[in-house]
Short mmCIF file of C-alpha atoms in Angstrom, two decimals:
data_model
loop_
_atom_site.label_atom_id
_atom_site.label_comp_id
_atom_site.label_asym_id
_atom_site.label_seq_id
_atom_site.Cartn_x
_atom_site.Cartn_y
_atom_site.Cartn_z
CA MET A 1 3.49 -16.58 -1.56
CA ARG A 2 4.77 -14.69 1.91
CA LEU A 3 6.04 -11.33 2.98
CA LYS A 4 9.82 -11.46 3.24
CA ARG A 5 9.54 -8.99 5.88
CA LYS A 6 9.65 -8.62 9.95
CA ASP A 7 8.24 -5.35 9.67
CA LEU A 8 5.65 -3.17 7.88
CA LEU A 9 6.84 0.72 8.28
CA GLY A 10 5.72 2.22 5.04
CA ILE A 11 4.14 2.06 1.84
CA GLU A 12 7.59 3.53 -0.13
CA ASP A 13 9.01 0.40 0.31
CA LEU A 14 6.74 -2.18 -0.85
CA THR A 15 7.23 -3.36 -4.55
CA ARG A 16 3.54 -3.72 -6.22
CA ASP A 17 3.47 -7.68 -5.62
CA GLU A 18 3.77 -7.22 -2.07
CA LEU A 19 0.70 -4.21 -1.92
CA GLU A 20 -1.25 -7.04 -4.01
CA LEU A 21 -0.08 -9.72 -1.94
CA ILE A 22 -1.61 -7.68 1.20
CA LEU A 23 -4.83 -6.42 -0.41
CA SER A 24 -5.88 -9.86 -1.48
CA THR A 25 -5.47 -11.58 1.59
CA ALA A 26 -7.39 -8.83 3.06
CA ALA A 27 -9.76 -8.95 1.19
CA SER A 28 -10.46 -12.74 2.31
CA PHE A 29 -10.16 -11.66 5.87
CA LYS A 30 -13.37 -9.68 5.56
CA GLU A 31 -15.60 -12.87 5.89
CA VAL A 32 -14.32 -13.63 9.45
CA SER A 33 -15.84 -10.19 10.59
CA GLU A 34 -19.15 -11.28 8.93
CA ARG A 35 -19.24 -14.16 10.97
CA GLU A 36 -21.55 -14.57 14.20
CA ILE A 37 -18.37 -16.35 15.70
CA LYS A 38 -15.51 -13.28 14.96
CA LYS A 39 -12.80 -14.75 15.63
CA VAL A 40 -9.91 -17.51 14.00
CA PRO A 41 -7.24 -19.32 15.93
CA THR A 42 -4.90 -18.42 13.48
CA LEU A 43 -2.05 -16.48 15.90
CA ARG A 44 -3.08 -17.95 19.02
CA GLY A 45 -0.01 -17.38 21.67
CA LYS A 46 0.88 -14.55 19.51
CA THR A 47 1.17 -10.91 21.49
CA VAL A 48 0.94 -7.60 20.00
CA ILE A 49 1.82 -4.12 21.97
CA ASN A 50 0.60 -1.27 20.79
CA LEU A 51 2.63 2.01 21.46
CA PHE A 52 0.79 4.05 20.61
CA TYR A 53 2.37 8.16 21.28
CA GLU A 54 -0.36 9.54 20.04
CA PRO A 55 -3.51 9.95 20.25
CA SER A 56 -6.14 7.72 18.13
CA THR A 57 -9.31 5.67 18.46
CA ARG A 58 -9.56 4.54 15.06
CA THR A 59 -6.50 3.16 14.44
CA ARG A 60 -6.01 1.63 17.60
CA THR A 61 -9.12 -0.14 18.22
CA SER A 62 -8.73 -1.66 14.54
CA PHE A 63 -5.60 -2.85 15.36
CA GLU A 64 -6.63 -4.54 18.13
CA ILE A 65 -9.77 -6.18 17.08
CA ALA A 66 -8.29 -7.08 14.27
CA ALA A 67 -5.38 -8.89 16.64
CA LYS A 68 -7.87 -10.49 19.12
CA ARG A 69 -9.99 -11.66 15.62
CA MET A 70 -6.41 -13.52 15.02
CA SER A 71 -6.30 -14.66 18.34
CA ALA A 72 -3.61 -13.11 18.98
CA ASP A 73 -3.77 -11.26 23.11
CA ALA A 74 -3.84 -7.37 22.51
CA VAL A 75 -1.76 -5.31 25.33
CA ASN A 76 -2.20 -1.71 25.20
CA ILE A 77 -0.62 1.17 26.45
CA SER A 78 -0.83 4.76 26.21
CA VAL A 79 2.12 6.28 26.61
CA SER A 80 0.29 9.32 29.22
CA THR A 81 0.08 7.00 31.74
CA SER A 82 3.34 4.97 30.91
CA SER A 83 6.64 5.54 32.19
CA VAL A 84 7.20 7.63 29.49
CA VAL A 85 6.31 10.51 31.92
CA LYS A 86 9.07 9.53 33.92
CA GLY A 87 11.40 10.28 30.90
CA GLU A 88 12.16 6.96 30.12
CA THR A 89 13.75 7.28 26.43
CA LEU A 90 12.30 5.05 23.49
CA ARG A 91 14.68 2.89 23.48
CA ASP A 92 14.86 1.92 27.01
CA THR A 93 11.20 1.52 26.93
CA ALA A 94 11.57 -0.64 24.09
CA ARG A 95 14.11 -2.87 25.38
CA ASN A 96 11.94 -3.40 28.11
CA LEU A 97 9.22 -4.45 26.01
CA GLU A 98 11.36 -6.77 24.39
CA ALA A 99 11.74 -8.44 26.93
CA MET A 100 8.15 -9.42 27.21
CA ARG A 101 8.93 -11.25 24.40
CA PRO A 102 5.93 -9.70 22.21
CA ASP A 103 5.61 -10.90 18.56
CA CYS A 104 4.69 -7.69 17.11
CA ILE A 105 5.22 -3.77 18.00
CA VAL A 106 2.61 -1.42 16.80
CA VAL A 107 3.85 2.00 17.35
CA ARG A 108 2.44 5.45 16.59
CA HIS A 109 4.60 8.42 17.41
CA ALA A 110 4.62 12.19 16.58
CA SER A 111 8.12 12.29 15.13
CA SER A 112 8.70 10.79 11.31
CA GLY A 113 11.12 7.51 11.48
CA THR A 114 10.22 6.49 14.69
CA PRO A 115 9.10 3.09 13.36
CA HIS A 116 12.56 2.78 11.77
CA MET A 117 14.64 3.07 15.05
CA LEU A 118 12.52 0.78 16.55
CA ALA A 119 12.67 -1.77 14.08
CA GLY A 120 16.38 -1.94 14.48
CA PHE A 121 15.87 -1.59 18.62
CA VAL A 122 14.02 -5.06 18.82
CA GLY A 123 13.61 -8.46 17.05
CA CYS A 124 10.21 -8.60 17.17
CA SER A 125 8.02 -7.29 14.09
CA VAL A 126 7.21 -3.92 14.04
CA VAL A 127 4.18 -2.03 12.10
CA ASN A 128 4.40 1.55 11.56
CA ALA A 129 0.92 2.89 12.89
CA GLY A 130 1.43 6.49 12.10
CA ASP A 131 4.95 8.53 12.24
CA GLY A 132 5.03 12.09 12.17
CA ALA A 133 4.16 13.50 8.80
CA HIS A 134 6.12 10.43 7.02
CA GLU A 135 3.80 7.23 6.70
CA HIS A 136 0.51 5.73 7.56
CA PRO A 137 0.66 2.34 5.31
CA SER A 138 -2.43 0.53 7.01
CA GLN A 139 -4.49 3.74 5.95
CA ALA A 140 -3.03 4.08 2.86
CA LEU A 141 -3.49 -0.18 2.29
CA LEU A 142 -7.07 0.18 3.76
CA ASP A 143 -7.88 3.08 1.43
CA MET A 144 -6.56 1.18 -1.60
CA LEU A 145 -8.79 -1.78 -0.76
CA THR A 146 -12.03 0.24 -0.46
CA VAL A 147 -11.45 1.53 -3.71
CA LYS A 148 -10.59 -1.72 -5.58
CA GLU A 149 -13.51 -3.01 -4.40
CA LYS A 150 -15.71 -0.37 -5.88
CA LYS A 151 -13.79 0.35 -8.98
CA GLY A 152 -12.72 -3.04 -9.15
CA THR A 153 -9.06 -2.09 -10.42
CA LEU A 154 -6.57 0.78 -9.33
CA ALA A 155 -4.91 1.11 -12.63
CA GLY A 156 -5.85 3.92 -14.53
CA LEU A 157 -7.74 5.82 -11.94
CA LYS A 158 -7.98 9.24 -11.60
CA ILE A 159 -7.28 10.06 -7.54
CA ALA A 160 -7.62 13.49 -5.83
CA ILE A 161 -6.24 14.19 -2.46
CA VAL A 162 -7.04 17.21 -1.18
CA GLY A 163 -6.34 18.96 1.88
CA ASP A 164 -2.91 19.91 4.49
CA ILE A 165 -1.02 17.72 2.31
CA ALA A 166 2.35 18.89 4.26
CA HIS A 167 1.20 17.30 7.57
CA SER A 168 -0.48 14.28 5.99
CA ARG A 169 0.95 10.56 6.85
CA VAL A 170 -1.92 9.34 4.94
CA ALA A 171 -1.25 11.87 1.82
CA ARG A 172 2.36 10.53 1.62
CA SER A 173 1.32 6.58 2.08
CA ASN A 174 -1.59 7.17 0.15
CA ILE A 175 0.83 9.33 -2.49
CA TYR A 176 2.92 6.00 -2.92
CA GLY A 177 0.71 2.82 -3.21
CA PHE A 178 -2.08 4.70 -5.82
CA THR A 179 1.02 5.45 -7.87
CA LYS A 180 2.44 2.23 -7.21
CA MET A 181 -0.82 0.44 -8.24
CA GLY A 182 -1.34 2.48 -11.30
CA SER A 183 -3.21 5.16 -10.82
CA GLU A 184 -2.78 8.53 -11.57
CA VAL A 185 -2.82 10.73 -8.23
CA THR A 186 -3.62 14.56 -7.91
CA VAL A 187 -2.97 16.83 -4.57
CA ALA A 188 -4.70 19.82 -4.10
CA GLY A 189 -4.57 22.20 -1.31
CA PRO A 190 -3.54 25.66 -0.04
CA PRO A 191 -0.41 26.80 -1.81
CA THR A 192 0.89 26.74 2.34
CA MET A 193 0.08 23.13 2.11
CA LEU A 194 1.34 21.43 -0.98
CA PRO A 195 5.08 20.41 0.41
CA ALA A 196 8.16 21.52 -1.87
CA GLY A 197 8.94 18.76 -4.09
CA ILE A 198 5.92 16.26 -3.46
CA GLU A 199 5.61 15.82 -7.05
CA LYS A 200 8.80 14.13 -6.80
CA LEU A 201 6.87 11.15 -5.62
CA GLY A 202 4.98 11.15 -8.74
CA CYS A 203 1.70 13.03 -8.47
CA LYS A 204 0.76 15.89 -10.12
CA VAL A 205 -0.29 19.13 -8.45
CA THR A 206 -2.45 21.98 -8.02
CA SER A 207 -3.87 24.66 -5.62
CA ASN A 208 -7.20 24.73 -7.53
CA VAL A 209 -9.39 22.11 -5.80
CA GLU A 210 -11.92 22.45 -9.24
CA ASP A 211 -8.95 21.34 -11.60
CA ALA A 212 -8.40 18.45 -8.81
CA LEU A 213 -11.64 17.28 -9.01
CA LYS A 214 -12.36 17.91 -12.88
CA GLY A 215 -13.37 13.64 -14.08
CA THR A 216 -11.92 11.93 -11.15
CA ASP A 217 -12.79 8.34 -9.67
CA VAL A 218 -11.66 8.85 -5.98
CA ILE A 219 -11.89 11.94 -3.83
CA MET A 220 -9.88 11.75 -0.44
CA MET A 221 -10.51 14.26 1.66
CA LEU A 222 -7.90 15.10 4.38
CA ARG A 223 -8.81 16.32 7.79
CA ILE A 224 -7.32 19.97 8.52
CA GLN A 225 -5.19 18.45 12.09
CA MET A 226 -5.53 21.17 14.31
CA GLU A 227 -3.64 19.82 16.58
CA ARG A 228 -0.32 20.32 14.61
CA GLN A 229 -0.62 23.67 13.43
CA SER A 230 1.45 25.86 15.33
CA GLU A 231 1.33 28.78 12.70
CA SER A 232 -1.80 29.81 10.85
CA PHE A 233 -1.82 28.24 7.45
CA PHE A 234 -4.81 30.14 5.94
CA PRO A 235 -6.55 32.76 6.80
CA THR A 236 -10.01 31.60 8.78
CA VAL A 237 -11.42 28.23 8.87
CA ARG A 238 -14.29 29.35 6.90
CA GLU A 239 -12.59 30.68 3.77
CA TYR A 240 -10.56 27.26 4.24
CA SER A 241 -14.30 25.39 3.86
CA ARG A 242 -15.25 28.22 0.74
CA VAL A 243 -12.43 27.50 -1.44
CA TYR A 244 -11.02 23.89 0.21
CA GLY A 245 -13.90 22.20 1.41
CA LEU A 246 -15.98 19.61 -0.34
CA ASP A 247 -19.35 20.64 -0.65
CA GLU A 248 -22.05 18.94 -3.75
CA THR A 249 -21.55 22.28 -5.55
CA LYS A 250 -17.72 21.16 -5.76
CA LEU A 251 -18.70 17.64 -5.95
CA LYS A 252 -20.21 18.23 -9.59
CA ARG A 253 -17.43 18.32 -11.08
CA ALA A 254 -16.06 14.89 -10.29
CA LYS A 255 -17.43 11.69 -12.51
CA ASP A 256 -20.68 10.69 -11.84
CA ASP A 257 -19.90 7.69 -9.99
CA VAL A 258 -16.95 8.88 -7.71
CA ILE A 259 -16.60 7.36 -4.36
CA ILE A 260 -15.47 10.01 -1.69
CA LEU A 261 -12.75 8.73 0.83
CA HIS A 262 -11.90 10.66 4.71
CA PRO A 263 -9.17 9.19 6.90
CA GLY A 264 -10.65 10.42 9.85
CA PRO A 265 -11.76 12.08 12.34
CA ILE A 266 -13.81 14.33 10.03
CA ASN A 267 -14.51 18.49 11.36
CA ARG A 268 -17.93 18.90 9.56
CA GLY A 269 -18.43 21.77 7.79
CA VAL A 270 -14.81 22.25 7.26
CA GLU A 271 -12.88 19.92 5.02
CA ILE A 272 -16.50 18.00 4.09
CA SER A 273 -19.50 19.00 4.38
CA SER A 274 -21.93 16.65 6.00
CA GLU A 275 -24.37 16.31 3.24
CA VAL A 276 -21.45 14.65 1.57
CA ALA A 277 -19.98 12.74 4.47
CA ASP A 278 -22.93 11.18 5.05
CA GLY A 279 -24.68 10.91 1.63
CA PRO A 280 -24.23 8.25 -1.19
CA TYR A 281 -20.90 8.37 -2.70
CA SER A 282 -19.16 8.77 0.74
CA LEU A 283 -17.40 5.29 2.08
CA ILE A 284 -15.96 6.64 4.79
CA LEU A 285 -17.65 3.42 6.90
CA ASP A 286 -16.48 0.95 4.35
CA GLN A 287 -12.67 2.39 5.27
CA VAL A 288 -13.27 1.70 8.79
CA THR A 289 -14.63 -1.89 8.38
CA ASN A 290 -11.76 -2.77 5.71
CA GLY A 291 -9.50 -1.49 7.83
CA VAL A 292 -10.15 -4.16 10.39
CA ALA A 293 -9.40 -7.13 7.72
CA VAL A 294 -6.27 -4.82 6.11
CA ARG A 295 -4.53 -4.88 9.81
CA MET A 296 -5.76 -8.59 10.25
CA ALA A 297 -3.56 -9.48 6.77
CA ILE A 298 -0.73 -7.69 8.11
CA PHE A 299 -0.49 -9.33 11.52
CA TYR A 300 -0.84 -12.28 9.24
CA LEU A 301 1.85 -12.03 6.79
CA LEU A 302 3.77 -10.68 9.42
CA LEU A 303 3.48 -13.57 12.10
CA GLY A 304 1.36 -16.38 10.43
CA THR A 305 4.49 -17.79 9.63
CA ALA A 306 8.39 -19.44 11.01
CA LYS A 307 10.79 -18.18 11.58
CA GLU A 308 14.33 -18.70 9.49
CA GLU A 309 15.57 -20.63 12.66
CA GLN A 310 12.27 -22.39 13.63
CA GLN A 311 11.98 -23.51 10.06
CA ILE A 312 15.37 -25.09 10.59
CA GLN A 313 14.21 -26.92 14.01
CA ALA A 314 11.37 -27.76 12.08
CA GLY A 315 13.40 -29.06 9.45
CA LYS A 316 11.57 -27.73 6.59
CA VAL A 317 14.56 -25.61 4.96
CA MET B 1 10.50 -33.73 -14.56
CA PRO B 2 9.44 -36.72 -12.07
CA MET B 3 8.22 -39.89 -13.19
CA LYS B 4 4.36 -39.35 -13.25
CA LYS B 5 1.85 -42.40 -13.22
CA ILE B 6 -1.92 -41.70 -13.67
CA VAL B 7 -3.67 -43.66 -11.41
CA LEU B 8 -7.15 -42.32 -12.50
CA ASP B 9 -8.53 -41.10 -16.04
CA ASP B 10 -11.03 -39.25 -16.51
CA LYS B 11 -13.69 -42.07 -16.51
CA ALA B 12 -12.81 -43.32 -13.97
CA ILE B 13 -13.35 -40.06 -12.05
CA GLU B 14 -16.66 -40.56 -13.42
CA ARG B 15 -17.65 -43.59 -12.22
CA ALA B 16 -15.98 -43.43 -8.64
CA LEU B 17 -17.79 -40.05 -8.08
CA ALA B 18 -21.31 -41.81 -9.12
CA ARG B 19 -20.45 -44.51 -6.68
CA VAL B 20 -19.94 -42.19 -4.15
CA ALA B 21 -22.83 -40.36 -4.86
CA HIS B 22 -25.13 -43.75 -4.13
CA GLU B 23 -23.42 -44.25 -0.97
CA ILE B 24 -23.96 -40.75 0.18
CA ILE B 25 -27.32 -41.41 -0.38
CA GLU B 26 -27.76 -44.54 0.87
CA ARG B 27 -25.97 -44.33 4.04
CA ASN B 28 -28.52 -41.45 4.25
CA LYS B 29 -31.32 -42.91 3.41
CA GLY B 30 -32.36 -40.43 1.23
CA THR B 31 -31.17 -36.70 0.86
CA GLU B 32 -32.97 -35.17 3.87
CA ASN B 33 -31.23 -32.99 5.78
CA LEU B 34 -27.55 -33.23 4.16
CA VAL B 35 -25.50 -30.60 3.33
CA ILE B 36 -22.18 -30.79 1.12
CA LEU B 37 -19.23 -28.86 1.68
CA GLY B 38 -15.98 -28.52 -0.36
CA ILE B 39 -12.78 -28.00 0.85
CA PRO B 40 -11.09 -25.37 -1.76
CA THR B 41 -9.72 -25.48 -4.72
CA ARG B 42 -10.78 -29.05 -6.01
CA GLY B 43 -12.38 -30.38 -3.17
CA TYR B 44 -15.07 -27.98 -3.87
CA HIS B 45 -15.68 -28.43 -7.59
CA LEU B 46 -15.79 -32.36 -6.58
CA ALA B 47 -18.77 -31.31 -4.21
CA LEU B 48 -20.45 -29.48 -6.78
CA ARG B 49 -19.97 -33.03 -9.09
CA LEU B 50 -21.26 -35.02 -6.57
CA ARG B 51 -23.67 -32.63 -5.90
CA LYS B 52 -25.42 -32.87 -9.79
CA LYS B 53 -25.02 -36.60 -9.49
CA ILE B 54 -27.16 -36.43 -6.34
CA GLU B 55 -29.44 -34.52 -8.12
CA GLU B 56 -29.71 -37.24 -11.20
CA ILE B 57 -29.96 -39.93 -8.70
CA GLU B 58 -32.46 -38.27 -6.43
CA GLY B 59 -33.90 -35.17 -8.40
CA VAL B 60 -33.08 -33.21 -5.26
CA CYS B 61 -30.65 -30.29 -5.31
CA LEU B 62 -28.08 -29.77 -2.31
CA PRO B 63 -26.64 -26.68 -0.61
CA VAL B 64 -23.03 -26.92 -1.50
CA GLY B 65 -20.85 -24.73 0.28
CA ALA B 66 -17.08 -24.03 0.51
CA VAL B 67 -14.98 -24.85 3.55
CA ASP B 68 -11.69 -22.95 3.89
CA ALA B 69 -9.23 -24.54 6.61
CA THR B 70 -6.52 -22.26 6.15
CA LEU B 71 -6.95 -20.12 9.30
CA TYR B 72 -6.91 -23.33 10.70
CA ARG B 73 -4.20 -25.36 9.96
CA ASP B 74 -1.43 -26.11 12.18
CA ASP B 75 1.29 -26.50 10.15
CA LEU B 76 1.66 -22.18 9.80
CA GLY B 77 3.81 -21.36 11.78
CA ILE B 78 6.59 -24.38 10.32
CA LYS B 79 6.09 -23.73 6.78
CA LYS B 80 8.23 -21.38 4.95
CA ASP B 81 4.97 -20.53 2.16
CA GLN B 82 2.40 -18.83 3.64
CA PRO B 83 -0.80 -20.19 2.32
CA SER B 84 -3.69 -17.81 0.39
CA LEU B 85 -6.92 -17.89 1.53
CA LYS B 86 -9.58 -19.31 -0.51
CA ARG B 87 -13.05 -19.45 -0.62
CA MET B 88 -15.32 -19.46 2.39
CA GLU B 89 -18.44 -19.76 1.94
CA ILE B 90 -20.94 -21.77 4.22
CA PRO B 91 -24.71 -22.21 4.80
CA PRO B 92 -26.60 -23.14 7.58
CA VAL B 93 -24.80 -26.02 9.15
CA ASP B 94 -27.02 -26.27 12.91
CA GLY B 95 -28.86 -29.24 13.16
CA LYS B 96 -27.61 -30.32 9.13
CA LYS B 97 -25.71 -33.50 8.33
CA VAL B 98 -22.53 -32.72 6.71
CA VAL B 99 -20.84 -34.07 3.77
CA MET B 100 -17.35 -32.81 3.36
CA VAL B 101 -15.39 -33.20 0.31
CA ASP B 102 -12.13 -32.86 -0.59
CA ASP B 103 -9.50 -34.29 -3.31
CA VAL B 104 -6.54 -36.68 -1.32
CA LEU B 105 -7.04 -37.61 2.39
CA PHE B 106 -3.45 -38.10 3.77
CA THR B 107 -2.27 -36.97 7.40
CA GLY B 108 -5.84 -35.95 8.09
CA ARG B 109 -4.30 -32.51 9.54
CA THR B 110 -6.36 -30.34 6.61
CA ILE B 111 -9.81 -32.43 7.59
CA ARG B 112 -8.94 -31.86 11.47
CA ALA B 113 -8.44 -28.07 10.85
CA ALA B 114 -11.17 -28.07 8.45
CA MET B 115 -13.67 -29.23 11.10
CA ASN B 116 -12.91 -26.84 13.74
CA ALA B 117 -13.36 -23.94 11.56
CA LEU B 118 -16.61 -25.52 10.38
CA MET B 119 -17.56 -25.87 14.67
CA ASP B 120 -16.96 -21.70 14.50
CA PHE B 121 -20.36 -22.06 12.47
CA GLY B 122 -22.67 -24.29 14.37
CA ARG B 123 -23.22 -27.07 15.07
CA PRO B 124 -23.76 -30.20 12.85
CA LEU B 125 -25.93 -33.16 13.45
CA ALA B 126 -23.20 -34.97 12.32
CA ILE B 127 -20.03 -34.62 9.76
CA GLN B 128 -19.16 -37.19 7.09
CA LEU B 129 -16.27 -37.42 4.78
CA ALA B 130 -16.39 -37.76 1.17
CA VAL B 131 -12.27 -38.28 -0.77
CA LEU B 132 -11.57 -39.31 -4.62
CA VAL B 133 -8.14 -40.63 -3.20
CA ASP B 134 -7.31 -42.12 0.16
CA ARG B 135 -3.28 -42.66 0.06
CA GLY B 136 -2.58 -43.31 3.44
CA HIS B 137 -0.07 -42.48 5.91
CA ARG B 138 -2.59 -40.57 8.80
CA GLU B 139 -1.30 -38.65 11.49
CA LEU B 140 -4.56 -38.24 13.58
CA PRO B 141 -7.52 -40.67 14.28
CA ILE B 142 -9.61 -39.75 10.93
CA LYS B 143 -11.04 -41.76 8.25
CA ALA B 144 -13.10 -41.14 5.04
CA ASP B 145 -16.64 -42.45 5.21
CA TYR B 146 -16.96 -42.43 1.25
CA ILE B 147 -13.80 -43.02 -0.51
CA GLY B 148 -13.54 -43.08 -4.27
CA LYS B 149 -10.33 -44.90 -4.78
CA ASN B 150 -7.83 -46.62 -1.63
CA LEU B 151 -4.33 -45.79 -2.90
CA PRO B 152 -1.30 -47.21 -1.01
CA THR B 153 1.04 -44.82 -1.59
CA SER B 154 4.94 -44.52 -0.30
CA ARG B 155 5.73 -40.82 1.69
CA LYS B 156 7.97 -40.15 -1.00
CA GLU B 157 5.11 -40.82 -3.83
CA GLY B 158 3.22 -37.21 -4.34
CA VAL B 159 -0.71 -37.70 -5.63
CA LYS B 160 -1.99 -34.72 -7.42
CA VAL B 161 -5.76 -34.75 -8.71
CA HIS B 162 -6.20 -32.64 -11.78
CA LEU B 163 -9.89 -31.49 -12.52
CA SER B 164 -10.96 -29.69 -15.66
CA GLU B 165 -12.38 -26.64 -13.28
CA THR B 166 -9.15 -25.91 -12.52
CA ASP B 167 -6.43 -27.97 -14.42
CA GLY B 168 -8.18 -28.54 -18.11
CA VAL B 169 -7.64 -31.82 -17.48
CA ASN B 170 -9.41 -34.99 -15.68
CA GLU B 171 -7.27 -37.24 -14.09
CA VAL B 172 -5.49 -38.83 -10.45
CA VAL B 173 -1.85 -39.17 -10.74
CA VAL B 174 1.35 -40.34 -8.67
CA THR B 175 4.50 -38.72 -9.11
CA VAL B 176 7.86 -40.44 -7.74
CA ALA B 177 9.40 -37.15 -6.62
CA PRO B 178 6.68 -35.17 -4.55
CA ALA B 179 5.44 -32.71 -7.23
CA GLU B 180 5.31 -29.08 -6.35
CA GLY B 181 1.69 -28.39 -4.33
CA THR B 182 1.25 -31.81 -3.55
CA LYS B 183 -0.18 -32.10 -0.41
CA GLN B 184 1.22 -33.31 2.47
#
């Protein structure tokens, strides 16, 4: 079995079989990070460039660690210190990077569709590490892995995604992912943060959080993205926290064995109370651990096989 | 349907494993410091069977683990299909005598990869190799210490070990056209 793709741009294009392949491969890779020598030689000689046009700690570090644990060389480009500030276009940056013969470019950008455009410019693999409010596929995969580990399956589970759905690429990727795997997804948030037509992705929509939480197996809280809000979507942070934030009272409406996810970084006391974030139902740190395994699996599946022409040379086709 | 010939049946596999178990004990003058590591999938089941046989003879239950060589293979870049990862479960190996177990020894490349994997987990005192079938055609300077059956083959033939744990039947078959999933 292999992933017959050059790039990983979004969950929307992936089939259920492909999702299962990535998840099962990732589950096997967890073991590598538990070893004393946390490194395997599988991707020796491959080069991965992390091209981040937006700030990130978790995702960039996670991709970098994943590449290094697979023995690939990871190079980080942070845009604030690059030629982009001199006015270089994305296309020129991409072509210059490609001239250095990387095997994979991991890209994050504030504009939706950037990774797709980049994938058209370059011959190497492109992985979307978050594009605008569109998709964040590796985050959705690590969320699915975390839930699958705890619940055994994703089919038939009730998933509530709560918060700023309109600006959330995490929400979009997770709606695609969980619905493909047979879960029942409900999104909830202030009406100003529920985009029109989101139900077309196959989820239920409500602005009543308590309804969304009722009997749910998984709660995914989204971060209120202060940096993306040019206009106000709710009157005050305090009001948002009271109505939409997850605290121990609201948590009681969920199933007894509910699990709580958050893509981080968390705003303590805004979308999630500290007691809940640090409480027994929270898997926020498991998500981070699983993130490395998922990204190792992505690199293995995208870079671990021969390109067609190499196979022909080796006489295997 | 390729031509298929059974070269070892259920009984013959059992006898070969019993002999290998005796040889392991004899060569190591007992079972002290021994660890058995199988290469998944079938090598691991053979490792479990060897442990049982050694326990029947010596009354000692040895630690058994699984060492998956996939991530250490040298053919990942030229294979069309990507091998899926298997079980990796390595008991402490520092200062131990490790007996690695696989079903078929062919080019020796899997064993090379498995030894590299094992070295990442510690420094065994010694590594020995036990295989159910040695079919020849080595591409690396690797040889088995314990061999269930020497089976001279041509490269065009396929050798497949079926075990009741994974395939519902115990037999070693030779096929004329390389069968799907054959070790090569």
